[in-house]
Coordinates of C-alpha atoms in Angstrom, one line a residue:
X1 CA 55.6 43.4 -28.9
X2 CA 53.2 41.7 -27.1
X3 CA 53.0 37.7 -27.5
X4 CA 49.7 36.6 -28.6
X5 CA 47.8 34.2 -26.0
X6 CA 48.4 30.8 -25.9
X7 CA 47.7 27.8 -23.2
X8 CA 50.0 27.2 -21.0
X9 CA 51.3 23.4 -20.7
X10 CA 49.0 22.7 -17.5
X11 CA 46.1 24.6 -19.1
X12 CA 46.4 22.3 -22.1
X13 CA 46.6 19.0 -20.1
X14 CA 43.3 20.0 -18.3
X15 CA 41.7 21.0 -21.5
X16 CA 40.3 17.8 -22.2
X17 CA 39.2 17.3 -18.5
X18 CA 37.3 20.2 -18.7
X19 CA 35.4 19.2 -22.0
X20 CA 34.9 15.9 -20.5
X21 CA 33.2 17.9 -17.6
X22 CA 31.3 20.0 -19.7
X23 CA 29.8 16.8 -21.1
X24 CA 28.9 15.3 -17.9
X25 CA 25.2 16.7 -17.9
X26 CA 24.8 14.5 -21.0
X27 CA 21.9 11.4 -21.1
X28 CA 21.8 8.8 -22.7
X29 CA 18.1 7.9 -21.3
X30 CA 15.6 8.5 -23.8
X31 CA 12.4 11.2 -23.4
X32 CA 9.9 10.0 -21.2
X33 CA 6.5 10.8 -22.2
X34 CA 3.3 9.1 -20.1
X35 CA 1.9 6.1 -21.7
X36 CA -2.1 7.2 -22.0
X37 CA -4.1 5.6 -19.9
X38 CA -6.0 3.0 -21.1
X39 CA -9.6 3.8 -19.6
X40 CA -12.9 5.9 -20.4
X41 CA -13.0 9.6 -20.1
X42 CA -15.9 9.1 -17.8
X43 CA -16.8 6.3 -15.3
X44 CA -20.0 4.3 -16.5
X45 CA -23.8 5.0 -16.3
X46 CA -26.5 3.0 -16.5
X47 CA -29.3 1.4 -13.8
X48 CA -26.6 0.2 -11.4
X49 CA -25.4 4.0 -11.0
X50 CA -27.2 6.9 -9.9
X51 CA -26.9 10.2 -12.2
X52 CA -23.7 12.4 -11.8
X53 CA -24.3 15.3 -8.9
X54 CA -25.2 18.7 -9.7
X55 CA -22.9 21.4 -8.7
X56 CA -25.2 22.8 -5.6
X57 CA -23.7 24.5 -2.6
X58 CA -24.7 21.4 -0.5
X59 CA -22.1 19.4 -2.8
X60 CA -18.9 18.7 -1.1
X61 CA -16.6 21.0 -1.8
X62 CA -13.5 18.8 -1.7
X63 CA -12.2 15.5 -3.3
X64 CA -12.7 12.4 -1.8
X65 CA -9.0 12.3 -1.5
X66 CA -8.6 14.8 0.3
X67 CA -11.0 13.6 3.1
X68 CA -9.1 12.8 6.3
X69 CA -9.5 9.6 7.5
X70 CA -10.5 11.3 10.7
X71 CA -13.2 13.3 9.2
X72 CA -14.5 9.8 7.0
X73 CA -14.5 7.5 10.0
X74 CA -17.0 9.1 12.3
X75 CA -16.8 6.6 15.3
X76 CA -14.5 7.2 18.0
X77 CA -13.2 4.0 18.7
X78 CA -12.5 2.9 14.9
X79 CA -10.9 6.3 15.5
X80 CA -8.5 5.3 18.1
X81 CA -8.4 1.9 16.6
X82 CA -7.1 3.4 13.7
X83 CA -4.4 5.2 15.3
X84 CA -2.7 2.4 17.2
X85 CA -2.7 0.5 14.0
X86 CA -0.8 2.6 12.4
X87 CA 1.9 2.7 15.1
X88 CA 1.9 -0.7 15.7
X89 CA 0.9 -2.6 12.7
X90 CA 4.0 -4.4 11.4
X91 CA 2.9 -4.1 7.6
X92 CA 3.2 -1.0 8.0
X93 CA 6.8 -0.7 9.6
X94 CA 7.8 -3.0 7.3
X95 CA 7.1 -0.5 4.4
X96 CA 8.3 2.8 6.8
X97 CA 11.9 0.5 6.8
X98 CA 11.4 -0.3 2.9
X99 CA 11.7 3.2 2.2
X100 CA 14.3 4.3 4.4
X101 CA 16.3 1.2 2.9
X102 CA 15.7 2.6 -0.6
X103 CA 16.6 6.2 0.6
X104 CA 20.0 5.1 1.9
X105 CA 20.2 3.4 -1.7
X106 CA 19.6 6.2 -3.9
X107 CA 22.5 8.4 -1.7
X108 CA 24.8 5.5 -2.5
X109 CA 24.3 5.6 -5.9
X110 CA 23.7 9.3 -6.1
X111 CA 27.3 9.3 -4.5
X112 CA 29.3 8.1 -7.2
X113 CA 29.0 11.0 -9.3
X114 CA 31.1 12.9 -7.0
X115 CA 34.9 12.2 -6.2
X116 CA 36.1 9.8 -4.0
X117 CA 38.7 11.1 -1.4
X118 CA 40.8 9.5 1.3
X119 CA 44.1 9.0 3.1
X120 CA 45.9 5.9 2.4
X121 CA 49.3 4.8 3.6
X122 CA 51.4 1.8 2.6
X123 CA 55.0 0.4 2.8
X124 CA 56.7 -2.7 0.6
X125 CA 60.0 -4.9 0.8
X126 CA 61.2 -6.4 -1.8
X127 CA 64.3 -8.7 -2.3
X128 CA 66.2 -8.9 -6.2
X129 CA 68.4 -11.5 -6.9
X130 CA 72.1 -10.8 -8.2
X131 CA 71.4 -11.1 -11.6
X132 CA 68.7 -8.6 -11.7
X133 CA 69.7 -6.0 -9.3
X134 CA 71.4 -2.6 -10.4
X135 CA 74.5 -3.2 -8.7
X136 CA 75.2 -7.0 -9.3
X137 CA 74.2 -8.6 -5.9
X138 CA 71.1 -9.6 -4.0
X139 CA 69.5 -6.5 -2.4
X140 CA 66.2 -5.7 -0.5
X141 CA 64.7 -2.5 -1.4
X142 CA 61.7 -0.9 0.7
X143 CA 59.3 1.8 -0.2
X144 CA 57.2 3.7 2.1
X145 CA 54.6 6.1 1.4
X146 CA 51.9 8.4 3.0
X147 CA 49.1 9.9 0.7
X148 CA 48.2 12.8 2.1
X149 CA 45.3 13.1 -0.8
X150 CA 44.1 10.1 -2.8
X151 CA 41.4 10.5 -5.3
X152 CA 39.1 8.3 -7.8
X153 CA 36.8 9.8 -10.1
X154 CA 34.8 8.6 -13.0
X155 CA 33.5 11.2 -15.2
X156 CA 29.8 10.6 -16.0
X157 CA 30.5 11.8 -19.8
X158 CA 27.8 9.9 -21.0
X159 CA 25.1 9.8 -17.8
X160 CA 25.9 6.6 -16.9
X161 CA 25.6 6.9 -13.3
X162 CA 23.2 9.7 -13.4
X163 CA 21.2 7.6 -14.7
X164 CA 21.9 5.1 -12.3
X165 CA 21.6 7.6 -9.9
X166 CA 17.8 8.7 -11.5
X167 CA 16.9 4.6 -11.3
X168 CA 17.4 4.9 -7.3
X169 CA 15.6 7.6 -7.2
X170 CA 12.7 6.3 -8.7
X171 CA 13.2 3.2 -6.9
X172 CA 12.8 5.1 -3.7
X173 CA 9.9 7.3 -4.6
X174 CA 8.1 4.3 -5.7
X175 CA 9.0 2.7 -2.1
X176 CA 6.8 6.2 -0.6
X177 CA 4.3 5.7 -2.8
X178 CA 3.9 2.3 -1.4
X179 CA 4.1 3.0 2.0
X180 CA 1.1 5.9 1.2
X181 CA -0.5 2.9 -0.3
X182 CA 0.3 0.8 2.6
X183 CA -1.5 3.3 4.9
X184 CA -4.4 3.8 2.7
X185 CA -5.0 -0.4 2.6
X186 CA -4.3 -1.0 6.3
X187 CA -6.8 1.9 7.2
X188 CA -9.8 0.4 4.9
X189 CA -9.0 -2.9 6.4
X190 CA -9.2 -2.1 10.4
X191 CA -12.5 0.0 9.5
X192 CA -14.0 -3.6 7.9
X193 CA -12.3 -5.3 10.6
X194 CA -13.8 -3.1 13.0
X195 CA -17.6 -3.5 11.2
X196 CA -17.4 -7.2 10.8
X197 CA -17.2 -7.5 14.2
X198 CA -19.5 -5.5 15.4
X199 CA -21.9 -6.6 13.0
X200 CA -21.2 -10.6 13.8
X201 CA -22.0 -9.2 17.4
X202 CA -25.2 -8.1 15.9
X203 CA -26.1 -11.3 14.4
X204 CA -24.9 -12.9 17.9
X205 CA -27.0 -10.9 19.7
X206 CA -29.9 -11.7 17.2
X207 CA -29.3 -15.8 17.1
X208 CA -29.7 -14.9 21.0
X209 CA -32.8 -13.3 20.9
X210 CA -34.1 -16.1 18.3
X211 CA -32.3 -19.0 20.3
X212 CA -34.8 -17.5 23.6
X213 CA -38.0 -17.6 20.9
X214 CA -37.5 -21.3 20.3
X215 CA -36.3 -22.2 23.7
X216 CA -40.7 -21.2 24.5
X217 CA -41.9 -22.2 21.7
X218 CA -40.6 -25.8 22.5
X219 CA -41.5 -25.7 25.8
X220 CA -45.0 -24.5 24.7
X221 CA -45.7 -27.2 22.5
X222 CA -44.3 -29.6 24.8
X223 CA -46.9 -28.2 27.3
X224 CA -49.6 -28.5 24.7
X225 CA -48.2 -32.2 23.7
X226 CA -49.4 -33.4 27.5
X227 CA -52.6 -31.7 27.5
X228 CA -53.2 -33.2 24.3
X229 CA -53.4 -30.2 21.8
X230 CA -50.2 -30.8 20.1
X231 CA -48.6 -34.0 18.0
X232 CA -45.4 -35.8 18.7
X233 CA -44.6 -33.8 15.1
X234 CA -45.5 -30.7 16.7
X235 CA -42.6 -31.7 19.6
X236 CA -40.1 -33.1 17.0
X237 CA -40.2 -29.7 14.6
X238 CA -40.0 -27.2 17.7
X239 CA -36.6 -29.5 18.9
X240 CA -35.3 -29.0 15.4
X241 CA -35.6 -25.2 15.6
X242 CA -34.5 -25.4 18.7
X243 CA -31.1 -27.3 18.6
X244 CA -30.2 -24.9 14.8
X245 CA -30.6 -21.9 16.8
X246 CA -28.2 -23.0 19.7
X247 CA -25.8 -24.3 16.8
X248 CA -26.1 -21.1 15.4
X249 CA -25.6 -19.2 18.6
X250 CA -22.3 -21.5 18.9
X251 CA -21.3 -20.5 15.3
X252 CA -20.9 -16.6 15.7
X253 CA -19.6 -16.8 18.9
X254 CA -16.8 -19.2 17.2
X255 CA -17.0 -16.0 14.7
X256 CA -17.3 -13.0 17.0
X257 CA -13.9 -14.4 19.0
X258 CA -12.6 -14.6 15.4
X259 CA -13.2 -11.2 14.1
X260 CA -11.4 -9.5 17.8
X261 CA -8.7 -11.9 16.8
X262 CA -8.1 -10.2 13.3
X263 CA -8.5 -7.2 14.5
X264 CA -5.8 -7.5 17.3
X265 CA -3.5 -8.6 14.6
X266 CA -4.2 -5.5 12.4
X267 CA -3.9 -3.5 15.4
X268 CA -0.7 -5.2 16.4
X269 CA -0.4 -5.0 19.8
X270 CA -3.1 -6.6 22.4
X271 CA -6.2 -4.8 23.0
X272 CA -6.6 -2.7 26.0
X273 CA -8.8 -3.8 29.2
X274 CA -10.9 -0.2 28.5
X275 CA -10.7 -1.2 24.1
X276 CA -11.6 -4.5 24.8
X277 CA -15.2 -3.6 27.3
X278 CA -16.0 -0.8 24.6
X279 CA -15.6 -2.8 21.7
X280 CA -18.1 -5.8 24.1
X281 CA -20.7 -2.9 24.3
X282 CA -20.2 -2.6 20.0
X283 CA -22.8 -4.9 19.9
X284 CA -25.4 -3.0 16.9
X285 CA -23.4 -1.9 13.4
X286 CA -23.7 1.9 13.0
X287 CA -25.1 2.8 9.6
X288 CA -24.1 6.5 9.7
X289 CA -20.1 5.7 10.9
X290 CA -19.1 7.3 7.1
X291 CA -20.5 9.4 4.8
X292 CA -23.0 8.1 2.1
X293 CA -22.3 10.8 -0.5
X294 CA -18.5 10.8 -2.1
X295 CA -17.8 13.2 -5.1
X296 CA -16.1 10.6 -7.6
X297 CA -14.6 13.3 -9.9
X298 CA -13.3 12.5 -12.9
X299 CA -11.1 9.0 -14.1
X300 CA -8.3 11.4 -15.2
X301 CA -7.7 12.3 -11.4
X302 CA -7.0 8.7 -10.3
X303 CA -3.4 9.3 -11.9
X304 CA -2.6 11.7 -9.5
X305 CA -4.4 10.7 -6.8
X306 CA -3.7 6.6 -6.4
X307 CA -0.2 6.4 -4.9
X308 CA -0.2 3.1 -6.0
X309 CA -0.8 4.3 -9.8
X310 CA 1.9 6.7 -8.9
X311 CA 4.1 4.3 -7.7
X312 CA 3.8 2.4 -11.0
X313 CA 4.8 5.3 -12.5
X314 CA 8.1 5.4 -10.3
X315 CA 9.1 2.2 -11.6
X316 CA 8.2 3.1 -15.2
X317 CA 10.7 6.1 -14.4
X318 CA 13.2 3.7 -13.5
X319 CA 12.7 1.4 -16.2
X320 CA 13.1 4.8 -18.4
X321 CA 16.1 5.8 -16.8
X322 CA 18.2 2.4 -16.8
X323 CA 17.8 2.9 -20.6
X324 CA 19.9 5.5 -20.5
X325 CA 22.9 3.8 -18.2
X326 CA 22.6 0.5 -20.8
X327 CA 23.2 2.7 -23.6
X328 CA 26.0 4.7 -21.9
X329 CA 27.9 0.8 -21.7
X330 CA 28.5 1.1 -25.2
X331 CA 30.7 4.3 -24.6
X332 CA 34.8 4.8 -23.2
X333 CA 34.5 4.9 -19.7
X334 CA 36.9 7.9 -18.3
X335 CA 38.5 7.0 -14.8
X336 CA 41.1 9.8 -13.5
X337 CA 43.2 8.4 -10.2
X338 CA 46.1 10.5 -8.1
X339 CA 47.5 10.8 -4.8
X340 CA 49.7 13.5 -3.1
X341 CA 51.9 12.6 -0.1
X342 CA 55.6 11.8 0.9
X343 CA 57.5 9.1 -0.2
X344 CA 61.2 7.2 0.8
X345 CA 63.3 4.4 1.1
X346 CA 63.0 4.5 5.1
X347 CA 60.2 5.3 7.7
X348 CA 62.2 8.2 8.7
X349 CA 62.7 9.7 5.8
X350 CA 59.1 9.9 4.9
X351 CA 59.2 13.8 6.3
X352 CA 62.2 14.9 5.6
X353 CA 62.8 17.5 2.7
X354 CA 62.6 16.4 -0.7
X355 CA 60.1 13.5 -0.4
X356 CA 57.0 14.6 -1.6
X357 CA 55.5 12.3 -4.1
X358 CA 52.5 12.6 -6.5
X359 CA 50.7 10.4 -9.1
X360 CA 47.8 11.2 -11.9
X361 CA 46.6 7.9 -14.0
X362 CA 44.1 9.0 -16.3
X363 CA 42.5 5.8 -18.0
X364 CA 40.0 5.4 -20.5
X365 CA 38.6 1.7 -21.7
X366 CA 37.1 1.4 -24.9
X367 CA 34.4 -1.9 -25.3
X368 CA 35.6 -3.7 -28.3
X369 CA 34.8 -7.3 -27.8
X370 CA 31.8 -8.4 -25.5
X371 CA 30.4 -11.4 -27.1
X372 CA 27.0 -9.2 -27.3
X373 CA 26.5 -8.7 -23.7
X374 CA 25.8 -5.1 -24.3
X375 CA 23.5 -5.4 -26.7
X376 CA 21.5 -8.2 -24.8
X377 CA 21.5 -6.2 -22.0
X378 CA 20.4 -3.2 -23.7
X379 CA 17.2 -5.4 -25.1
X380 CA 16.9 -6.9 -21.7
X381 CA 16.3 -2.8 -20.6
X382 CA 13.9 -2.4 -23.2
X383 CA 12.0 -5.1 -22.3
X384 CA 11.5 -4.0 -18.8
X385 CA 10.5 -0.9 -19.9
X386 CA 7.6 -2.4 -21.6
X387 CA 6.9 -4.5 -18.7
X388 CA 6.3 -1.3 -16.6
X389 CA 4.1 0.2 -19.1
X390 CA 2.2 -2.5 -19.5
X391 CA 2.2 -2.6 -15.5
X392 CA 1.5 1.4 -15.2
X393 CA -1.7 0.6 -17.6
X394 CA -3.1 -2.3 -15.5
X395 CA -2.8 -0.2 -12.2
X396 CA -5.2 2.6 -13.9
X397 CA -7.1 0.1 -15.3
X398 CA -7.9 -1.7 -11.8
X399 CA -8.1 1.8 -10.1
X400 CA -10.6 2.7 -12.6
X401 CA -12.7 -0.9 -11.9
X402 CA -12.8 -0.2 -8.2
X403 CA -14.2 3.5 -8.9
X404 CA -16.7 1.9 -11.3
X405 CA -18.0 -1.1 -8.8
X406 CA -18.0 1.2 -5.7
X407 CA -19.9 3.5 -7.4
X408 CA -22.2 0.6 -9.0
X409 CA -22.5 -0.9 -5.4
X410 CA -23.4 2.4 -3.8
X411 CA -27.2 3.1 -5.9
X412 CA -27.8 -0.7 -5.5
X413 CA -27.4 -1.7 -1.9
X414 CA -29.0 1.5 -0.9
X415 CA -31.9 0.1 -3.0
X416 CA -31.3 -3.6 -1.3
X417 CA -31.4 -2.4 2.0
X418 CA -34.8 -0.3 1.5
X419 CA -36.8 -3.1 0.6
X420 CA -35.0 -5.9 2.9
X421 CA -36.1 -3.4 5.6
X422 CA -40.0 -3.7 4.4
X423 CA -39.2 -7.3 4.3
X424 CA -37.7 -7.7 7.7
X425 CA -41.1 -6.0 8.6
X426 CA -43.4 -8.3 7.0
X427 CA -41.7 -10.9 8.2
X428 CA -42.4 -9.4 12.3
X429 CA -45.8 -8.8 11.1
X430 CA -46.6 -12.2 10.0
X431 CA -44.7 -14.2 12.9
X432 CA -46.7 -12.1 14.9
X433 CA -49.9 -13.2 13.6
X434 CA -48.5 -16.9 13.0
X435 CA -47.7 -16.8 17.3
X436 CA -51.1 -15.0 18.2
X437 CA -53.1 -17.7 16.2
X438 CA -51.2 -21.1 17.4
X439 CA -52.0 -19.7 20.6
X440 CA -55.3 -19.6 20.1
X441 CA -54.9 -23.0 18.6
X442 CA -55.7 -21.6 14.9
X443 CA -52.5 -22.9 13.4
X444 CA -50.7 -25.5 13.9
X445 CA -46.9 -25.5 14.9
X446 CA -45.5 -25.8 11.6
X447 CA -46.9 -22.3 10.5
X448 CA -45.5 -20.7 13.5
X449 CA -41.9 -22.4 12.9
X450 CA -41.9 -21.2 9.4
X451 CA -42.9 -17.9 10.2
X452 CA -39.6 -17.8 12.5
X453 CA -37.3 -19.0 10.2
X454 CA -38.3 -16.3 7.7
X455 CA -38.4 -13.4 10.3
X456 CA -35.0 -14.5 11.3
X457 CA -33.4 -15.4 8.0
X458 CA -34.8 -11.7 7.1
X459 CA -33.1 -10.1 10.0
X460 CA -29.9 -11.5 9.2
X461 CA -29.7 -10.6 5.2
X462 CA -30.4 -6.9 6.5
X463 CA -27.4 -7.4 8.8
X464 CA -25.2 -8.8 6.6
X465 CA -26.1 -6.4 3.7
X466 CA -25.7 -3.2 5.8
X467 CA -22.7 -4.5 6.3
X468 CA -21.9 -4.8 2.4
X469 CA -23.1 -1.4 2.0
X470 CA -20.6 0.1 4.7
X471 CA -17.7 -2.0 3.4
X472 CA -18.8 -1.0 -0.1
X473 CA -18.3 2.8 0.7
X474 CA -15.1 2.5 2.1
X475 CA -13.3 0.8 -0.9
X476 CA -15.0 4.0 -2.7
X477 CA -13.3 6.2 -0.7
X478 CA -9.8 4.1 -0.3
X479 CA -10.6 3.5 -4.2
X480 CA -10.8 7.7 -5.0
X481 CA -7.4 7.8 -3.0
X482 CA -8.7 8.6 0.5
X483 CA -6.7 7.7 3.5
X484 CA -3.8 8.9 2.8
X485 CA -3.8 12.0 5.4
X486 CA -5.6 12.2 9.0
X487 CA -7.6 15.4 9.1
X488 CA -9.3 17.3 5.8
X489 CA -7.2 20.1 4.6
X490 CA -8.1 23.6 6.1
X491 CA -11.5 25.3 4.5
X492 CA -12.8 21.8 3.3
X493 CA -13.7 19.8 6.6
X494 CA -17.0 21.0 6.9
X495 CA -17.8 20.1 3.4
X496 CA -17.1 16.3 4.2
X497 CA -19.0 15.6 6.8

């Protein structure tokens, strides 16, 4: 007759390893669900913002994001510039080693779900006195032993370390998402670098041009002062123009020397002899260096889009998962340790027949007693976790502000810059007529000095406000989540441009 089935004895003493196993996909991290983010469903109208574009087929056909940097920064050298800086920028080694530090931390953590393995060899004396020896006098017994295997295992019943392991993980994605970030800033910043300079050599040039005016002027009305035509006055006010423009010339050549230097640094290596005589020749700021029209999309896509958002996500994750590993605390922790080797009383019995020697300690420890450490902690967790969220929110909600301003900043300095151009040329038109008429002896030298100090204050709003309106559309695009690759995607390049 034939013996119904039962477990074996080994079977039945790896029964409860197995369930343990089975159990080892379990979580204790709650359900994450995205927090909502705390913004407008659309970015805001009014008379700072032009109306939304129409869908036309001269619309670009691709996000903002998804304009290379290469394809938004039409210059050349702020091309090139670009590309040593983010070789050589230290910033942005410092975030490349960030993440590689927190990669190498998550495969730490990630390995301790898995068993540990080794070889391990040992060997111990041991002298017993008389009294509690087995044969009634003082010996001295040795042990020797190789390992051939030794293991250590914790079994993640309750997703302890996997949720550990899920906190690392997040910790290092987080660390990319900063890096992207990292790129995306230190891009935006050598393109303002690159325009303050040139636009400060602008001005330099200008205060130049100027600083010649006054230079005749004052040596016209000194002329007129010994023929008699002109008052001591007349000599006094033409010295006081005079002696501002050459303190102004002084004062952006101070900032011109400046503004290479903060480049350099951004750059992070010394400029080259052929950089350094193209970037002497930069000497007029380029008004069509980006593009003026940027399709702002929708507030929605800043989630995806912003790796900084993103990388407040991470963290959230994190947060989320270490939940999970503080309620797992409250739970037996299951340990299983054994070896498999030889063992003997002599090093040269440790091969002989007979010897071999094996262990298993399985070991479970139950928290009883932990003066409310793992309940503090577990509100410490929980904590955090709003922390993040509340951290997550303000990262949309600063994303979205620098959508809404660019955008803002876009209608109105185009409108600024319109009528400072009429007003730079009113201003050439009347110191025109103010020069031609104390010429003729018409006016006196105080209209002609006023007419220059509104021509040239003119001149260097524009300057100054053309460069507001450049910087203004590169926080756009850095703002949309451009920057973050070098050329447009395949099919969209032509779109951007």
């Amino acid at each position: 007759m034939k013996k119904p089935f039962a477990l074996t004895q080994p079977a039945k003493s790896l029964a409860p390893v197995a369930f343990a196993i089975a159990l080892a996909g379990c979580s204790m991290a709650p359900k994450y669900d995205r927090p909502p983010a705390p913004i407008d469903i659309a970015y805001p109208s009014g008379a700072a913002y032009a109306e939304p574009a129409k869908a036309t087929s001269e619309a670009p056909a691709t996000d903002a994001a998804d304009i290379g940097w290469r394809d938004f920064f039409r210059d050349p050298l702020l091309q090139q510039l670009i590309g040593i800086a983010l070789e050589s920028n230290r910033d942005m080694r410092k975030a490349a080693l960030n993440v590689e530090a927190a990669q190498a931390l998550y495969r730490i953590q990630r390995a301790e779900v898995l068993p540990n393995l080794g070889v391990s060899g040992r060997g111990a004396a041991e002298r017993l006195p008389a009294d509690l020896s087995n044969t009634g006098a003082a010996d001295v017994v040795r042990r020797y032993e190789v390992a051939g295997v030794t293991a250590a295992w914790e079994l993640d019943v309750w997703g302890r370390i996997r949720s550990l392991s899920n906190q690392a993980l997040a910790s290092y994605l987080a660390m990319d998402e900063t890096r992207i970030a990292t790129q995306m800033s230190l891009i935006s910043e050598v393109a303002n670098a690159y325009l303050t300079l040139r636009a400060d050599q602008e001005l330099l040039q200008l205060t130049g041009e100027t600083l010649g005016t006054q230079k005749r002027s004052h040596e016209l009305t000194a002329q007129l002062f010994e023929a008699g035509n002109a008052t001591q006055l007349d000599v006094r006010r033409s010295e006081i123009a005079l002696r501002t423009a050459e303190a102004n010339f002084a004062d952006y050549t101070r900032q011109t020397a400046k503004d290479r230097n903060a480049l350099v640094l951004l750059l992070g290596q010394p400029l080259t002899l052929e950089l350094s005589q193209q970037l002497d020749k930069a000497i007029v700021l380029p008004d069509g260096i980006v593009p003026t029209e940027l399709p702002s999309g929708l507030p929605s896509e800043l989630l995806v889009r912003r790796p900084d958002v993103r990388a407040a996500e991470q963290v959230l994750l994190g947060a989320n998962a270490s939940i999970g590993a503080a309620r797992a605390a409250f739970f037996p922790t299951i340990s299983l340790t054994g070896s498999a080797g030889t063992a003997s009383a002599s090093l040269d019995g440790l091969f002989e027949s007979g010897s071999r020697a094996w262990s298993f300690l399985p070991q479970i420890t139950v928290p009883i007693f932990r003066g409310g450490a793992l309940r503090a902690n577990l509100d410490v967790v929980h904590v955090k976790k709003r922390i993040e969220i509340a951290n997550y929110e303000k990262s949309i909600q600063v994303a979205f502000s620098e959508v809404a301003d660019g955008l803002a900043g876009k209608r109105t300095l185009d409108e600024q810059i319109r009528s400072e151009q009429f007003l730079v040329a009113a201003s050439q038109g009347m110191y025109d007529l103010a020069e031609q008429r104390f010429r003729e002896g018409v006016d006196d030298n105080l209209t002609l000095l006023d007419a220059q100090r509104t021509l040239y204050s003119a001149q260097q709003t524009l300057v100054r406000t053309r460069l507001a309106r450049l910087s203004n559309l590169i926080a756009l695009y850095k703002a949309l989540g451009g920057g973050w690759t070098e050329s447009t995607p395949s099919g969209v390049a032509q779109a951007s441009r």
